[in-house]
CSV table of C-alpha atoms in Angstrom, one decimal:
chain,number,residue,atom,x,y,z
A,16,MET,CA,-35.2,94.9,-18.2
A,17,GLU,CA,-38.3,92.9,-19.2
A,18,ASN,CA,-39.7,90.0,-17.2
A,19,THR,CA,-39.0,86.5,-18.6
A,20,GLU,CA,-42.0,84.3,-19.1
A,21,SER,CA,-41.5,80.5,-18.4
A,22,THR,CA,-43.1,77.4,-17.0
A,23,CYS,CA,-42.6,76.0,-13.5
A,24,THR,CA,-40.8,72.7,-13.5
A,25,SER,CA,-42.6,71.7,-10.3
A,26,CYS,CA,-46.2,72.3,-11.3
A,27,SER,CA,-46.1,73.2,-15.0
A,28,ASP,CA,-48.0,76.5,-14.3
A,29,PRO,CA,-46.8,79.7,-16.0
A,30,ILE,CA,-44.2,81.8,-14.1
A,31,ARG,CA,-42.3,85.0,-14.7
A,32,ASN,CA,-39.3,86.5,-13.0
A,33,LEU,CA,-39.2,89.9,-11.2
A,34,ALA,CA,-36.6,91.6,-13.4
A,35,LYS,CA,-38.6,94.9,-13.4
A,36,GLU,CA,-38.3,94.9,-9.6
A,37,GLY,CA,-34.6,94.5,-9.8
A,38,ARG,CA,-34.3,90.8,-9.0
A,39,PRO,CA,-34.4,88.6,-12.1
A,40,ASP,CA,-33.4,85.7,-10.0
A,41,LEU,CA,-36.7,85.7,-8.1
A,42,TRP,CA,-39.8,84.1,-9.7
A,43,ASP,CA,-43.6,84.1,-9.2
A,44,HIS,CA,-46.5,82.2,-10.5
A,45,THR,CA,-48.7,84.2,-12.9
A,46,THR,CA,-51.9,82.3,-11.9
A,47,ALA,CA,-53.6,82.9,-8.6
A,48,ALA,CA,-54.4,79.2,-8.0
A,49,SER,CA,-50.8,77.9,-8.4
A,50,ARG,CA,-50.3,74.3,-7.3
A,51,CYS,CA,-46.9,74.7,-5.7
A,52,PHE,CA,-45.2,77.0,-3.1
A,53,ALA,CA,-41.8,77.7,-4.8
A,54,PRO,CA,-41.8,78.5,-8.5
A,55,THR,CA,-38.8,76.8,-10.2
A,56,PRO,CA,-37.8,77.8,-13.7
A,57,PRO,CA,-36.1,75.4,-16.1
A,58,TYR,CA,-32.4,75.1,-15.7
A,59,GLU,CA,-31.5,76.6,-19.1
A,60,VAL,CA,-33.8,79.6,-18.4
A,61,GLU,CA,-32.2,80.1,-14.9
A,62,GLU,CA,-28.7,79.9,-16.4
A,63,GLY,CA,-29.6,82.5,-19.0
A,64,LEU,CA,-30.5,85.2,-16.5
A,65,PRO,CA,-28.2,88.3,-16.3
A,66,ARG,CA,-25.3,88.1,-13.8
A,67,GLU,CA,-22.4,90.2,-12.7
A,68,THR,CA,-19.1,89.6,-11.0
A,69,ARG,CA,-18.7,91.5,-7.7
A,70,LYS,CA,-16.2,91.2,-4.9
A,71,VAL,CA,-17.7,90.4,-1.6
A,72,ARG,CA,-16.6,90.0,2.0
A,73,ILE,CA,-18.4,87.1,3.6
A,74,ARG,CA,-18.3,85.8,7.2
A,75,VAL,CA,-19.4,82.3,7.8
A,76,GLN,CA,-20.1,80.8,11.1
A,77,GLU,CA,-20.1,77.0,11.6
A,78,LEU,CA,-21.2,74.9,14.5
A,79,VAL,CA,-18.4,72.4,15.2
A,80,THR,CA,-19.1,69.5,17.6
A,81,TYR,CA,-16.4,67.7,19.6
A,82,GLU,CA,-16.9,64.7,21.9
A,83,VAL,CA,-14.2,64.2,24.5
A,84,GLU,CA,-14.0,61.2,26.9
A,85,LYS,CA,-11.3,61.6,29.5
A,86,GLU,CA,-10.7,61.7,33.2
A,87,VAL,CA,-11.0,65.1,34.8
A,88,THR,CA,-11.0,66.5,38.3
A,89,VAL,CA,-14.3,67.8,39.5
A,90,ASN,CA,-15.5,69.1,42.8
A,91,VAL,CA,-17.2,66.6,45.1
A,92,GLY,CA,-21.0,67.0,45.0
A,93,VAL,CA,-21.4,68.0,41.3
A,94,THR,CA,-24.6,66.4,40.0
A,95,PRO,CA,-25.2,65.1,36.5
A,96,GLN,CA,-27.6,68.1,35.9
A,97,GLU,CA,-24.8,70.5,37.0
A,98,LEU,CA,-22.0,68.8,35.0
A,99,ALA,CA,-22.3,70.7,31.7
A,100,ALA,CA,-22.3,74.1,33.4
A,101,TYR,CA,-19.4,73.0,35.7
A,102,LEU,CA,-17.3,71.9,32.8
A,103,SER,CA,-18.0,75.1,30.9
A,104,SER,CA,-16.6,77.2,33.8
A,105,HIS,CA,-13.6,74.8,34.2
A,106,ASP,CA,-12.5,74.3,30.6
A,107,GLU,CA,-8.9,74.0,31.6
A,108,GLU,CA,-9.7,70.4,32.4
A,109,TRP,CA,-10.5,69.4,28.8
A,110,THR,CA,-9.9,72.2,26.2
A,111,ASP,CA,-6.2,71.4,25.5
A,112,ASP,CA,-6.9,68.2,23.5
A,113,ILE,CA,-10.4,69.0,22.1
A,114,GLU,CA,-9.1,69.4,18.6
A,115,GLU,CA,-8.2,65.7,18.6
A,116,HIS,CA,-11.9,64.8,19.2
A,117,PHE,CA,-13.7,66.3,16.3
A,118,LEU,CA,-17.2,64.8,15.9
A,119,ASP,CA,-19.2,66.8,13.4
A,120,ALA,CA,-19.6,70.2,11.7
A,121,CYS,CA,-23.1,71.4,10.7
A,122,GLU,CA,-25.4,74.4,10.6
A,123,ARG,CA,-23.1,76.5,8.5
A,124,GLU,CA,-24.5,80.0,8.4
A,125,VAL,CA,-23.6,83.1,6.5
A,126,LEU,CA,-23.7,86.0,9.0
A,127,ASP,CA,-25.9,88.7,7.4
A,128,ASP,CA,-24.6,91.5,9.6
A,129,HIS,CA,-21.0,90.9,8.5
A,130,THR,CA,-21.4,90.0,4.8
A,131,PHE,CA,-21.2,92.9,2.2
A,132,PHE,CA,-20.3,93.8,-1.3
A,133,ALA,CA,-16.6,94.6,-0.9
A,134,ASP,CA,-16.9,98.1,-2.3
A,135,ASP,CA,-18.4,99.1,1.0
A,136,ALA,CA,-17.3,96.2,3.1
A,137,GLY,CA,-14.8,98.1,5.3
A,138,TYR,CA,-17.4,100.8,6.2
A,139,LEU,CA,-20.2,98.3,6.8
A,140,ALA,CA,-18.0,96.0,8.8
A,141,ASN,CA,-16.9,98.9,11.0
A,142,LEU,CA,-20.5,100.0,11.4
A,143,ALA,CA,-21.5,96.5,12.5
A,144,VAL,CA,-18.8,96.7,15.2
A,145,GLY,CA,-19.9,100.2,16.2
A,146,ILE,CA,-23.5,99.1,16.6
A,147,GLU,CA,-22.4,96.2,18.8
A,148,GLU,CA,-19.8,97.9,20.9
A,149,TRP,CA,-20.5,101.7,21.1
A,150,PRO,CA,-23.9,102.4,19.8
A,151,GLU,CA,-24.3,105.5,22.0
A,152,SER,CA,-21.6,107.2,19.8
A,153,ILE,CA,-23.5,106.7,16.5
A,154,VAL,CA,-27.1,106.6,17.7
A,155,THR,CA,-27.7,110.0,16.1
A,156,TRP,CA,-27.5,108.5,12.6
A,157,LEU,CA,-29.0,105.1,13.2
A,158,THR,CA,-32.2,104.7,11.3
A,159,ILE,CA,-34.4,101.9,10.0
A,160,THR,CA,-35.7,104.0,7.2
A,161,CYS,CA,-33.7,105.4,4.3
A,162,PRO,CA,-33.0,109.1,4.9
A,163,VAL,CA,-33.2,109.7,1.1
A,164,CYS,CA,-36.4,107.9,0.0
A,165,GLY,CA,-38.0,107.4,3.4
A,166,SER,CA,-38.7,103.7,2.8
A,167,ARG,CA,-37.9,100.8,5.1
A,168,PRO,CA,-35.8,98.3,3.1
A,169,THR,CA,-37.3,94.8,2.8
A,170,GLU,CA,-35.4,91.5,2.7
A,171,ASP,CA,-35.2,91.5,-1.1
A,172,ASP,CA,-34.2,95.1,-1.4
A,173,THR,CA,-31.3,95.9,-3.7
A,174,ALA,CA,-31.2,99.7,-3.5
A,175,HIS,CA,-30.0,99.9,0.1
A,176,GLN,CA,-27.5,98.1,2.3
A,177,ASN,CA,-28.4,97.4,5.9
A,178,VAL,CA,-26.4,96.4,8.9
A,179,GLY,CA,-28.9,94.4,11.0
A,180,TRP,CA,-32.0,96.6,11.4
A,181,PHE,CA,-30.3,99.8,10.4
A,182,VAL,CA,-29.7,101.4,7.0
A,183,GLY,CA,-25.9,101.7,6.4
A,184,ILE,CA,-26.0,102.9,2.8
A,185,ALA,CA,-28.9,104.9,1.4
A,186,CYS,CA,-30.5,104.2,-2.0
A,187,ASN,CA,-28.3,106.9,-3.6
A,188,GLY,CA,-25.1,105.3,-2.3
A,189,ARG,CA,-24.7,107.8,0.6
A,190,ARG,CA,-23.1,106.4,3.8
A,191,VAL,CA,-25.6,107.1,6.5
A,192,VAL,CA,-23.4,107.0,9.6
A,193,HIS,CA,-20.4,109.4,9.9
A,194,PRO,CA,-17.3,107.3,9.0
A,195,GLY,CA,-15.2,109.2,11.4
A,196,TRP,CA,-17.2,107.9,14.3
A,197,ILE,CA,-16.5,104.3,13.3
A,198,GLY,CA,-12.8,104.7,12.8
A,199,MET,CA,-12.7,105.7,9.1
A,200,ASP,CA,-12.0,108.7,7.0
A,201,GLY,CA,-15.0,110.9,7.0
A,202,THR,CA,-13.9,113.3,4.2
A,203,GLY,CA,-16.7,114.1,1.8
A,204,TRP,CA,-19.4,112.8,4.1
A,205,THR,CA,-22.7,114.8,4.2
A,206,ASP,CA,-24.7,114.9,7.4
A,207,TRP,CA,-28.2,113.9,6.3
A,208,MET,CA,-29.6,114.8,9.8
A,209,THR,CA,-28.5,118.4,9.3
A,210,MET,CA,-30.0,118.5,5.8
A,211,MET,CA,-33.3,117.2,7.0
A,212,THR,CA,-33.4,119.8,9.9
A,213,ASN,CA,-32.7,122.6,7.4
A,214,ASP,CA,-35.3,121.4,5.0
A,215,ALA,CA,-37.9,121.2,7.8
A,216,SER,CA,-37.0,124.8,8.9
A,217,GLY,CA,-37.4,126.1,5.4
A,218,LYS,CA,-40.8,124.5,5.0
A,219,ALA,CA,-41.9,125.8,8.3
A,220,SER,CA,-40.9,129.4,7.5
A,221,ASN,CA,-42.7,129.2,4.1
């Protein structure tokens, strides 16, 4: 795929996308002394970029704010500075009718560790739970570098799929952590740790 040449709508300097690096939706100025921070292609050029339809599993977290004003029973001696912590530990006093006092919703965030292409969503979601709840069971396979190519995936990497800091799916599509240890069918899984050990032994003997 060839890079597309265009002109930045913000500064009118020449720009090109990064199709050869696997991300045609990302752009960069071609002149060193560009006058703006974020290169923006014309709308019709952006709309003409290649796209594909993929099923994804996305988890979104939203901060919802409520404001309740009511009479509650508090222990004598609670100071204004202690009130928030006190009410947090005594939520039975106000939580029943909180839904009726919606104030605002903001800071919607897509949770990176729980959002995947659906082809591998079940495996990656289970891996995220495993890393959080029983990492000692899967620590053998947890790695921040790809066991196939040896590189550490960057934020704009499209060859690997990470769960947090750890590589969940290698650049060749191989699942890194044994599925059986995160509650899934492990049939057909290859232990890359064993393969690396065997490779190292062979090189040492040669």
